[in-house]
mmCIF file of C-alpha atoms in Angstrom:
data_model
loop_
_atom_site.group_PDB
_atom_site.id
_atom_site.type_symbol
_atom_site.label_atom_id
_atom_site.label_comp_id
_atom_site.label_asym_id
_atom_site.label_seq_id
_atom_site.Cartn_x
_atom_site.Cartn_y
_atom_site.Cartn_z
ATOM 1 C CA MET A 1 -7.438 5.467 5.134
ATOM 2 C CA SER A 2 -7.244 3.692 8.366
ATOM 3 C CA GLY A 3 -7.029 4.769 11.954
ATOM 4 C CA GLY A 4 -9.291 6.628 14.313
ATOM 5 C CA THR A 5 -11.232 9.598 13.074
ATOM 6 C CA GLY A 6 -12.643 12.560 14.792
ATOM 7 C CA GLY A 7 -14.057 15.869 14.067
ATOM 8 C CA GLY A 8 -13.876 19.401 13.204
ATOM 9 C CA GLY A 9 -10.654 21.228 12.619
ATOM 10 C CA THR A 10 -9.869 24.469 14.364
ATOM 11 C CA GLY A 11 -9.094 27.311 12.015
ATOM 12 C CA GLY A 12 -5.565 26.951 10.671
ATOM 13 C CA GLU A 13 -4.356 29.053 7.782
ATOM 14 C CA ASN A 14 -2.666 27.743 4.652
ATOM 15 C CA GLY A 15 1.008 27.223 5.439
ATOM 16 C CA GLY A 16 3.811 28.718 3.429
ATOM 17 C CA GLY A 17 6.806 26.887 2.031
ATOM 18 C CA ASP A 18 7.091 23.901 -0.268
ATOM 19 C CA THR A 19 4.122 21.599 -0.433
ATOM 20 C CA MET A 20 4.580 17.869 0.047
ATOM 21 C CA GLY A 21 3.217 17.092 -3.408
ATOM 22 C CA ALA A 22 5.155 17.631 -6.598
ATOM 23 C CA PRO A 23 4.841 21.151 -8.073
ATOM 24 C CA GLY A 24 1.589 21.504 -9.977
ATOM 25 C CA LEU A 25 0.320 18.105 -8.807
ATOM 26 C CA SER A 26 -0.595 18.731 -5.197
ATOM 27 C CA GLY A 27 -3.558 20.500 -3.679
ATOM 28 C CA THR A 28 -2.048 23.965 -4.023
ATOM 29 C CA THR A 29 -3.451 24.171 -7.532
ATOM 30 C CA GLY A 30 -6.928 23.116 -6.447
ATOM 31 C CA PRO A 31 -9.695 25.008 -4.649
ATOM 32 C CA ALA A 32 -9.444 26.352 -1.127
ATOM 33 C CA THR A 33 -9.610 23.644 1.494
ATOM 34 C CA SER A 34 -12.364 23.233 4.069
ATOM 35 C CA PRO A 35 -12.242 25.434 7.178
ATOM 36 C CA GLY A 36 -9.625 24.236 9.655
ATOM 37 C CA VAL A 37 -7.767 22.229 7.014
ATOM 38 C CA ARG A 38 -4.706 23.206 5.013
ATOM 39 C CA GLU A 39 -2.329 21.505 2.662
ATOM 40 C CA ALA A 40 0.726 19.974 4.283
ATOM 41 C CA VAL A 41 4.112 21.563 3.637
ATOM 42 C CA ALA A 42 7.545 19.985 3.699
ATOM 43 C CA ALA A 43 8.185 21.256 7.230
ATOM 44 C CA ASP A 44 5.227 19.129 8.439
ATOM 45 C CA ALA A 45 6.806 15.823 7.413
ATOM 46 C CA THR A 46 8.056 14.775 10.856
ATOM 47 C CA ALA A 47 4.812 15.808 12.520
ATOM 48 C CA LEU A 48 2.773 13.791 10.021
ATOM 49 C CA GLY A 49 4.734 10.683 10.915
ATOM 50 C CA GLU A 50 4.073 11.345 14.608
ATOM 51 C CA VAL A 51 0.338 11.814 13.982
ATOM 52 C CA ALA A 52 0.204 8.545 12.061
ATOM 53 C CA ARG A 53 2.159 6.695 14.754
ATOM 54 C CA ALA A 54 -0.196 7.938 17.478
ATOM 55 C CA ALA A 55 -3.372 7.214 15.535
ATOM 56 C CA LEU A 56 -2.542 3.962 13.760
ATOM 57 C CA THR A 57 -2.251 1.786 16.831
ATOM 58 C CA LEU A 58 -2.210 -1.455 14.826
ATOM 59 C CA ASP A 59 0.527 -0.167 12.525
ATOM 60 C CA ALA A 60 2.567 2.100 14.799
ATOM 61 C CA ALA A 61 5.944 0.608 13.878
ATOM 62 C CA GLN A 62 5.380 1.245 10.163
ATOM 63 C CA ALA A 63 3.409 4.501 10.444
ATOM 64 C CA SER A 64 6.244 6.936 9.784
ATOM 65 C CA PRO A 65 7.735 4.904 6.882
ATOM 66 C CA LEU A 66 4.237 4.594 5.444
ATOM 67 C CA VAL A 67 3.755 8.363 5.447
ATOM 68 C CA ALA A 68 7.160 8.746 3.804
ATOM 69 C CA ARG A 69 6.241 6.204 1.121
ATOM 70 C CA LEU A 70 2.948 7.933 0.306
ATOM 71 C CA ALA A 71 4.871 11.192 -0.067
ATOM 72 C CA GLN A 72 7.096 9.601 -2.735
ATOM 73 C CA PRO A 73 4.665 7.990 -5.187
ATOM 74 C CA PRO A 74 5.416 7.053 -8.799
ATOM 75 C CA PRO A 75 6.211 9.960 -11.113
ATOM 76 C CA GLY A 76 3.102 11.523 -12.574
ATOM 77 C CA ARG A 77 0.737 10.672 -9.733
ATOM 78 C CA ARG A 78 -1.540 13.533 -8.738
ATOM 79 C CA TRP A 79 -1.785 13.586 -4.960
ATOM 80 C CA THR A 80 -2.079 15.805 -1.944
ATOM 81 C CA ALA A 81 -1.542 15.662 1.821
ATOM 82 C CA LEU A 82 -3.937 17.617 4.025
ATOM 83 C CA VAL A 83 -3.690 18.401 7.727
ATOM 84 C CA SER A 84 -5.961 19.825 10.359
ATOM 85 C CA GLY A 85 -4.755 23.293 11.275
ATOM 86 C CA ASP A 86 -3.276 22.242 14.602
ATOM 87 C CA LEU A 87 -1.477 19.201 13.117
ATOM 88 C CA ASP A 88 -3.475 16.536 14.919
ATOM 89 C CA GLY A 89 -4.942 14.941 11.820
ATOM 90 C CA VAL A 90 -3.645 14.021 8.375
ATOM 91 C CA LEU A 91 -5.172 12.741 5.145
ATOM 92 C CA PHE A 92 -3.466 11.634 1.926
ATOM 93 C CA ALA A 93 -5.517 11.601 -1.272
ATOM 94 C CA SER A 94 -4.613 10.751 -4.864
ATOM 95 C CA MET A 95 -6.019 10.281 -8.330
ATOM 96 C CA SER A 96 -6.073 6.939 -10.108
ATOM 97 C CA GLU A 97 -3.618 6.700 -12.982
ATOM 98 C CA LYS A 98 -5.796 4.104 -14.769
ATOM 99 C CA ASP A 99 -9.132 5.911 -14.558
ATOM 100 C CA GLY A 100 -9.167 9.691 -14.374
ATOM 101 C CA SER A 101 -12.653 9.676 -12.861
ATOM 102 C CA LEU A 102 -11.537 7.850 -9.693
ATOM 103 C CA GLY A 103 -10.052 9.474 -6.599
ATOM 104 C CA HIS A 104 -8.649 7.727 -3.545
ATOM 105 C CA ILE A 105 -8.456 8.554 0.135
ATOM 106 C CA ASP A 106 -5.204 6.778 0.864
ATOM 107 C CA LEU A 107 -4.726 7.464 4.560
ATOM 108 C CA LEU A 108 -6.767 9.170 7.270
ATOM 109 C CA ALA A 109 -5.408 9.476 10.801
ATOM 110 C CA VAL A 110 -6.476 11.648 13.747
ATOM 111 C CA VAL A 111 -4.650 11.460 17.063
ATOM 112 C CA PRO A 112 -6.721 9.924 19.885
ATOM 113 C CA GLY A 113 -6.988 13.125 21.957
ATOM 114 C CA ALA A 114 -8.472 15.077 19.039
ATOM 115 C CA ARG A 115 -11.217 12.662 18.034
ATOM 116 C CA GLY A 116 -14.899 13.435 18.275
ATOM 117 C CA GLU A 117 -14.542 17.077 17.216
ATOM 118 C CA GLY A 118 -15.099 16.790 13.459
ATOM 119 C CA ARG A 119 -11.514 16.695 12.243
ATOM 120 C CA GLY A 120 -11.991 13.514 10.241
ATOM 121 C CA ARG A 121 -15.076 14.902 8.544
ATOM 122 C CA ALA A 122 -13.308 18.153 7.722
ATOM 123 C CA LEU A 123 -10.334 16.333 6.236
ATOM 124 C CA VAL A 124 -12.537 14.083 4.094
ATOM 125 C CA ALA A 125 -14.578 17.090 2.913
ATOM 126 C CA ALA A 126 -11.372 18.892 1.901
ATOM 127 C CA ALA A 127 -10.096 15.779 0.135
ATOM 128 C CA GLU A 128 -13.338 15.421 -1.809
ATOM 129 C CA GLU A 129 -13.102 19.066 -2.823
ATOM 130 C CA TRP A 130 -9.572 18.514 -4.103
ATOM 131 C CA LEU A 131 -10.578 15.316 -5.932
ATOM 132 C CA ARG A 132 -13.473 17.073 -7.676
ATOM 133 C CA ALA A 133 -11.108 19.798 -8.864
ATOM 134 C CA GLU A 134 -8.857 17.090 -10.313
ATOM 135 C CA GLY A 135 -11.772 15.596 -12.266
ATOM 136 C CA ALA A 136 -12.888 12.752 -10.002
ATOM 137 C CA THR A 137 -16.540 11.752 -10.089
ATOM 138 C CA GLU A 138 -16.107 8.953 -7.537
ATOM 139 C CA ALA A 139 -14.125 8.834 -4.294
ATOM 140 C CA ARG A 140 -12.899 5.608 -2.732
ATOM 141 C CA PHE A 141 -11.577 4.580 0.650
ATOM 142 C CA ALA A 142 -9.439 2.033 -1.185
ATOM 143 C CA GLY A 143 -5.810 1.499 -2.061
ATOM 144 C CA ASN A 144 -4.409 3.200 -5.152
ATOM 145 C CA PRO A 145 -1.742 0.783 -6.454
ATOM 146 C CA PRO A 146 1.158 0.647 -6.650
ATOM 147 C CA CYS A 147 1.770 3.154 -3.830
ATOM 148 C CA TYR A 148 -0.842 2.502 -1.171
ATOM 149 C CA ALA A 149 -1.256 2.261 2.580
ATOM 150 C CA TRP A 150 -3.902 -0.463 2.809
ATOM 151 C CA PRO A 151 -6.271 -2.212 0.388
ATOM 152 C CA GLY A 152 -9.156 -0.540 2.243
ATOM 153 C CA ILE A 153 -10.240 0.198 5.801
ATOM 154 C CA ASP A 154 -9.029 -2.426 8.241
ATOM 155 C CA VAL A 155 -12.207 -3.634 9.937
ATOM 156 C CA ARG A 156 -10.496 -3.314 13.327
ATOM 157 C CA TYR A 157 -10.226 0.460 12.847
ATOM 158 C CA THR A 158 -13.964 0.660 13.436
ATOM 159 C CA PRO A 159 -14.255 4.485 13.776
ATOM 160 C CA ALA A 160 -12.880 4.923 10.241
ATOM 161 C CA ALA A 161 -15.460 2.498 8.816
ATOM 162 C CA CYS A 162 -18.215 4.239 10.774
ATOM 163 C CA LEU A 163 -17.153 7.628 9.438
ATOM 164 C CA ALA A 164 -17.109 6.377 5.852
ATOM 165 C CA GLU A 165 -20.632 4.997 6.200
ATOM 166 C CA GLU A 166 -21.899 8.138 7.922
ATOM 167 C CA LEU A 167 -20.580 10.180 4.987
ATOM 168 C CA GLY A 168 -22.498 8.056 2.493
ATOM 169 C CA TYR A 169 -19.770 5.713 1.316
ATOM 170 C CA GLN A 170 -20.977 2.265 0.295
ATOM 171 C CA ARG A 171 -18.999 -0.910 0.905
ATOM 172 C CA TYR A 172 -18.355 -2.611 -2.447
ATOM 173 C CA ARG A 173 -15.564 -5.132 -1.917
ATOM 174 C CA THR A 174 -13.623 -7.048 0.726
ATOM 175 C CA ALA A 175 -9.885 -7.693 0.601
ATOM 176 C CA TRP A 176 -7.546 -9.474 2.965
ATOM 177 C CA ASN A 177 -3.942 -10.045 3.940
ATOM 178 C CA MET A 178 -2.427 -13.318 5.066
ATOM 179 C CA THR A 179 -0.045 -13.613 8.012
ATOM 180 C CA VAL A 180 3.064 -15.803 8.045
ATOM 181 C CA ASP A 181 4.878 -16.932 11.191
ATOM 182 C CA LEU A 182 8.532 -16.158 10.434
ATOM 183 C CA THR A 183 9.796 -18.396 13.217
ATOM 184 C CA ALA A 184 8.832 -21.394 11.068
ATOM 185 C CA ASP A 185 11.303 -23.338 8.917
ATOM 186 C CA LEU A 186 11.966 -21.314 5.758
ATOM 187 C CA SER A 187 14.857 -23.425 4.482
ATOM 188 C CA VAL A 188 14.870 -24.069 0.725
ATOM 189 C CA GLN A 189 18.306 -25.650 0.260
ATOM 190 C CA ALA A 190 16.922 -28.940 -1.065
ATOM 191 C CA ASP A 191 14.704 -27.016 -3.482
ATOM 192 C CA LEU A 192 17.669 -24.976 -4.718
ATOM 193 C CA VAL A 193 19.569 -28.187 -5.486
ATOM 194 C CA ARG A 194 16.546 -29.604 -7.317
ATOM 195 C CA LEU A 195 16.091 -26.408 -9.346
ATOM 196 C CA ALA A 196 19.793 -26.267 -10.190
ATOM 197 C CA ALA A 197 19.503 -29.755 -11.669
ATOM 198 C CA ALA A 198 16.793 -28.352 -13.938
ATOM 199 C CA GLY A 199 19.015 -25.450 -14.937
ATOM 200 C CA VAL A 200 17.231 -22.893 -12.759
ATOM 201 C CA THR A 201 19.124 -20.550 -10.432
ATOM 202 C CA VAL A 202 17.744 -18.156 -7.823
ATOM 203 C CA HIS A 203 19.337 -14.780 -7.183
ATOM 204 C CA ALA A 204 18.980 -11.771 -4.912
ATOM 205 C CA ALA A 205 18.340 -8.781 -7.172
ATOM 206 C CA GLY A 206 20.824 -6.036 -6.423
ATOM 207 C CA ARG A 207 20.291 -2.552 -7.749
ATOM 208 C CA GLU A 208 22.061 -3.467 -10.970
ATOM 209 C CA GLU A 209 19.578 -6.311 -11.631
ATOM 210 C CA ARG A 210 16.424 -4.404 -10.711
ATOM 211 C CA ASP A 211 15.975 -2.881 -14.170
ATOM 212 C CA ALA A 212 15.953 -6.312 -15.795
ATOM 213 C CA VAL A 213 13.551 -7.699 -13.188
ATOM 214 C CA ALA A 214 11.254 -4.675 -13.554
ATOM 215 C CA ALA A 215 11.251 -5.054 -17.345
ATOM 216 C CA PHE A 216 10.288 -8.730 -16.967
ATOM 217 C CA VAL A 217 7.491 -7.853 -14.532
ATOM 218 C CA ARG A 218 6.197 -5.098 -16.805
ATOM 219 C CA ARG A 219 6.060 -7.491 -19.773
ATOM 220 C CA GLN A 220 4.420 -10.333 -17.870
ATOM 221 C CA TRP A 221 2.038 -8.354 -15.648
ATOM 222 C CA ASN A 222 1.870 -4.575 -15.374
ATOM 223 C CA GLY A 223 3.670 -1.337 -14.585
ATOM 224 C CA ASN A 224 2.354 -1.208 -11.026
ATOM 225 C CA TRP A 225 4.111 -4.419 -10.037
ATOM 226 C CA ALA A 226 7.222 -3.278 -11.900
ATOM 227 C CA TRP A 227 7.360 -0.083 -9.818
ATOM 228 C CA GLU A 228 6.950 -2.109 -6.622
ATOM 229 C CA ALA A 229 9.791 -4.432 -7.672
ATOM 230 C CA GLU A 230 12.011 -1.406 -8.247
ATOM 231 C CA GLN A 231 11.101 0.184 -4.906
ATOM 232 C CA ALA A 232 11.163 -2.968 -2.775
ATOM 233 C CA THR A 233 13.513 -3.425 0.151
ATOM 234 C CA GLY A 234 14.273 -6.964 -1.030
ATOM 235 C CA CYS A 235 13.754 -8.686 -4.372
ATOM 236 C CA HIS A 236 14.646 -12.191 -5.585
ATOM 237 C CA TYR A 237 14.313 -13.734 -9.013
ATOM 238 C CA ALA A 238 14.790 -17.087 -10.767
ATOM 239 C CA SER A 239 16.359 -17.543 -14.185
ATOM 240 C CA ARG A 240 17.282 -20.249 -16.676
ATOM 241 C CA ASP A 241 19.661 -19.783 -19.598
ATOM 242 C CA GLY A 242 19.586 -16.024 -18.996
ATOM 243 C CA GLU A 243 15.775 -15.834 -19.055
ATOM 244 C CA ILE A 244 13.973 -14.580 -15.953
ATOM 245 C CA LEU A 245 11.236 -16.990 -14.885
ATOM 246 C CA GLY A 246 9.795 -15.447 -11.730
ATOM 247 C CA PHE A 247 10.254 -12.843 -9.016
ATOM 248 C CA ALA A 248 9.206 -11.991 -5.479
ATOM 249 C CA ALA A 249 9.599 -8.734 -3.559
ATOM 250 C CA TRP A 250 8.966 -7.274 -0.128
ATOM 251 C CA GLY A 251 8.967 -3.826 1.448
ATOM 252 C CA ALA A 252 7.583 -1.697 -1.403
ATOM 253 C CA ARG A 253 4.703 -1.145 0.980
ATOM 254 C CA PRO A 254 6.745 -0.892 4.215
ATOM 255 C CA ALA A 255 7.244 -4.266 5.956
ATOM 256 C CA TRP A 256 4.762 -6.205 3.788
ATOM 257 C CA PHE A 257 5.477 -9.023 1.327
ATOM 258 C CA GLY A 258 4.492 -8.713 -2.323
ATOM 259 C CA PRO A 259 4.131 -8.723 -5.201
ATOM 260 C CA MET A 260 5.346 -11.995 -6.665
ATOM 261 C CA GLY A 261 4.734 -13.949 -9.823
ATOM 262 C CA THR A 262 6.081 -16.724 -12.049
ATOM 263 C CA ALA A 263 6.001 -16.869 -15.830
ATOM 264 C CA PRO A 264 4.127 -19.737 -17.544
ATOM 265 C CA ALA A 265 7.458 -21.356 -18.420
ATOM 266 C CA ALA A 266 8.256 -21.747 -14.707
ATOM 267 C CA ARG A 267 4.990 -23.112 -13.427
ATOM 268 C CA GLY A 268 5.185 -26.555 -11.911
ATOM 269 C CA LEU A 269 8.863 -26.177 -10.998
ATOM 270 C CA GLY A 270 8.240 -24.933 -7.466
ATOM 271 C CA VAL A 271 9.979 -21.625 -8.170
ATOM 272 C CA GLY A 272 7.300 -19.540 -6.457
ATOM 273 C CA ARG A 273 7.700 -21.153 -3.039
ATOM 274 C CA VAL A 274 11.480 -20.766 -3.152
ATOM 275 C CA LEU A 275 11.276 -17.072 -4.033
ATOM 276 C CA LEU A 276 8.646 -16.543 -1.334
ATOM 277 C CA CYS A 277 10.763 -18.214 1.337
ATOM 278 C CA ARG A 278 13.870 -16.268 0.338
ATOM 279 C CA CYS A 279 11.990 -12.988 0.834
ATOM 280 C CA LEU A 280 10.419 -14.105 4.110
ATOM 281 C CA ALA A 281 13.841 -15.139 5.412
ATOM 282 C CA GLU A 282 15.097 -11.626 4.662
ATOM 283 C CA GLN A 283 12.160 -10.129 6.523
ATOM 284 C CA ARG A 284 13.014 -12.319 9.507
ATOM 285 C CA ALA A 285 16.638 -11.190 9.308
ATOM 286 C CA ALA A 286 15.358 -7.601 9.363
ATOM 287 C CA GLY A 287 13.844 -8.264 12.785
ATOM 288 C CA LEU A 288 10.252 -9.240 11.955
ATOM 289 C CA THR A 289 8.645 -12.233 13.659
ATOM 290 C CA SER A 290 5.652 -12.318 11.310
ATOM 291 C CA ALA A 291 4.958 -10.991 7.844
ATOM 292 C CA GLN A 292 1.888 -9.663 6.087
ATOM 293 C CA ILE A 293 1.286 -10.956 2.567
ATOM 294 C CA SER A 294 -0.584 -8.063 1.033
ATOM 295 C CA TRP A 295 -3.867 -7.998 -0.842
ATOM 296 C CA VAL A 296 -3.882 -11.742 -1.428
ATOM 297 C CA GLY A 297 -5.477 -13.515 -4.353
ATOM 298 C CA PRO A 298 -4.419 -17.193 -4.191
ATOM 299 C CA LEU A 299 -5.156 -18.251 -0.607
ATOM 300 C CA GLY A 300 -4.301 -21.876 -1.304
ATOM 301 C CA PHE A 301 -0.778 -21.270 -2.551
ATOM 302 C CA TYR A 302 0.373 -19.274 0.483
ATOM 303 C CA SER A 303 -1.395 -21.587 2.902
ATOM 304 C CA ARG A 304 0.306 -24.667 1.464
ATOM 305 C CA ALA A 305 3.691 -23.063 0.855
ATOM 306 C CA VAL A 306 4.343 -21.425 4.248
ATOM 307 C CA GLY A 307 1.298 -22.085 6.417
ATOM 308 C CA ALA A 308 -0.027 -18.547 5.966
ATOM 309 C CA ARG A 309 -3.435 -17.778 7.410
ATOM 310 C CA ALA A 310 -6.035 -15.257 6.237
ATOM 311 C CA GLU A 311 -6.256 -12.758 9.043
ATOM 312 C CA ARG A 312 -6.377 -9.050 8.248
ATOM 313 C CA VAL A 313 -9.613 -7.984 6.537
ATOM 314 C CA PHE A 314 -10.267 -4.709 4.730
ATOM 315 C CA TRP A 315 -13.514 -3.139 3.553
ATOM 316 C CA LEU A 316 -13.377 -1.015 0.397
ATOM 317 C CA TYR A 317 -15.809 1.907 0.191
ATOM 318 C CA ARG A 318 -16.896 4.302 -2.575
ATOM 319 C CA ARG A 319 -19.359 7.076 -3.274
ATOM 320 C CA GLU A 320 -20.191 9.393 -6.133
ATOM 321 C CA LEU A 321 -18.908 12.959 -5.973
ATOM 322 C CA ARG A 322 -21.510 15.501 -7.054
#
């Protein structure tokens, strides 16, 4: 849903082979796509990553992993990937699992040399056609948790915002990420000693512990966060007397931090900051020099805990489908 847009596809035909969506859930069961647009097939996967990397100049390092993540959403999600016929534009769209009337444009990317010829418009038109066939009465340029690319359109990808507004989409919300400098001091040894004195231990969640962490997250919050905890590159949790008190994860959305949460029984112990710093330290060890905290609610906590600053702003757009 971010990246440069352009115009009008040149007449490709529907490709053969396996589609990128799950059988019966992707666009192959919907209506014919707009002229110059076809549904992506498995053989397009590498090319889609290259298109995203070329178009998403602010996210080039994560573009290919992001495409791969969108192509492996939670079981049961209805989604499709569409391409311009000459493979210079890609769009991912999906249906909300919470509200069957809502459809999402998850990612839109057109390579710089193909912009200004209507490819973006054609891809959005095809996506809207697919969403209508799936029962959507509203389309959104907005993230579809738990498997999303961005909360909305990054305001720095101005052509995408312009296209949305030209097509009649109305801005209805603003979201933001916070940025953390990973070269800062992330040591929590003194906090670990203090927590241990209170009977609290902090652990890295290996694959064998993920089920228990996900069950805790599902009970305390929701299934979306539980799926992200299961899929995350790194996950840490705190426990006392065998009871999980809090968790933090990173990498469910490639390279970003989140989600995290602490149970009421843990609040006031400082567990959240420790879990946050443990994840950020892992991100630093993975080669990152800064981290994005995604779709932030509590600005104050992250600002105080690690000096995070609100930086990346997203506009969320919607319009009725008639």
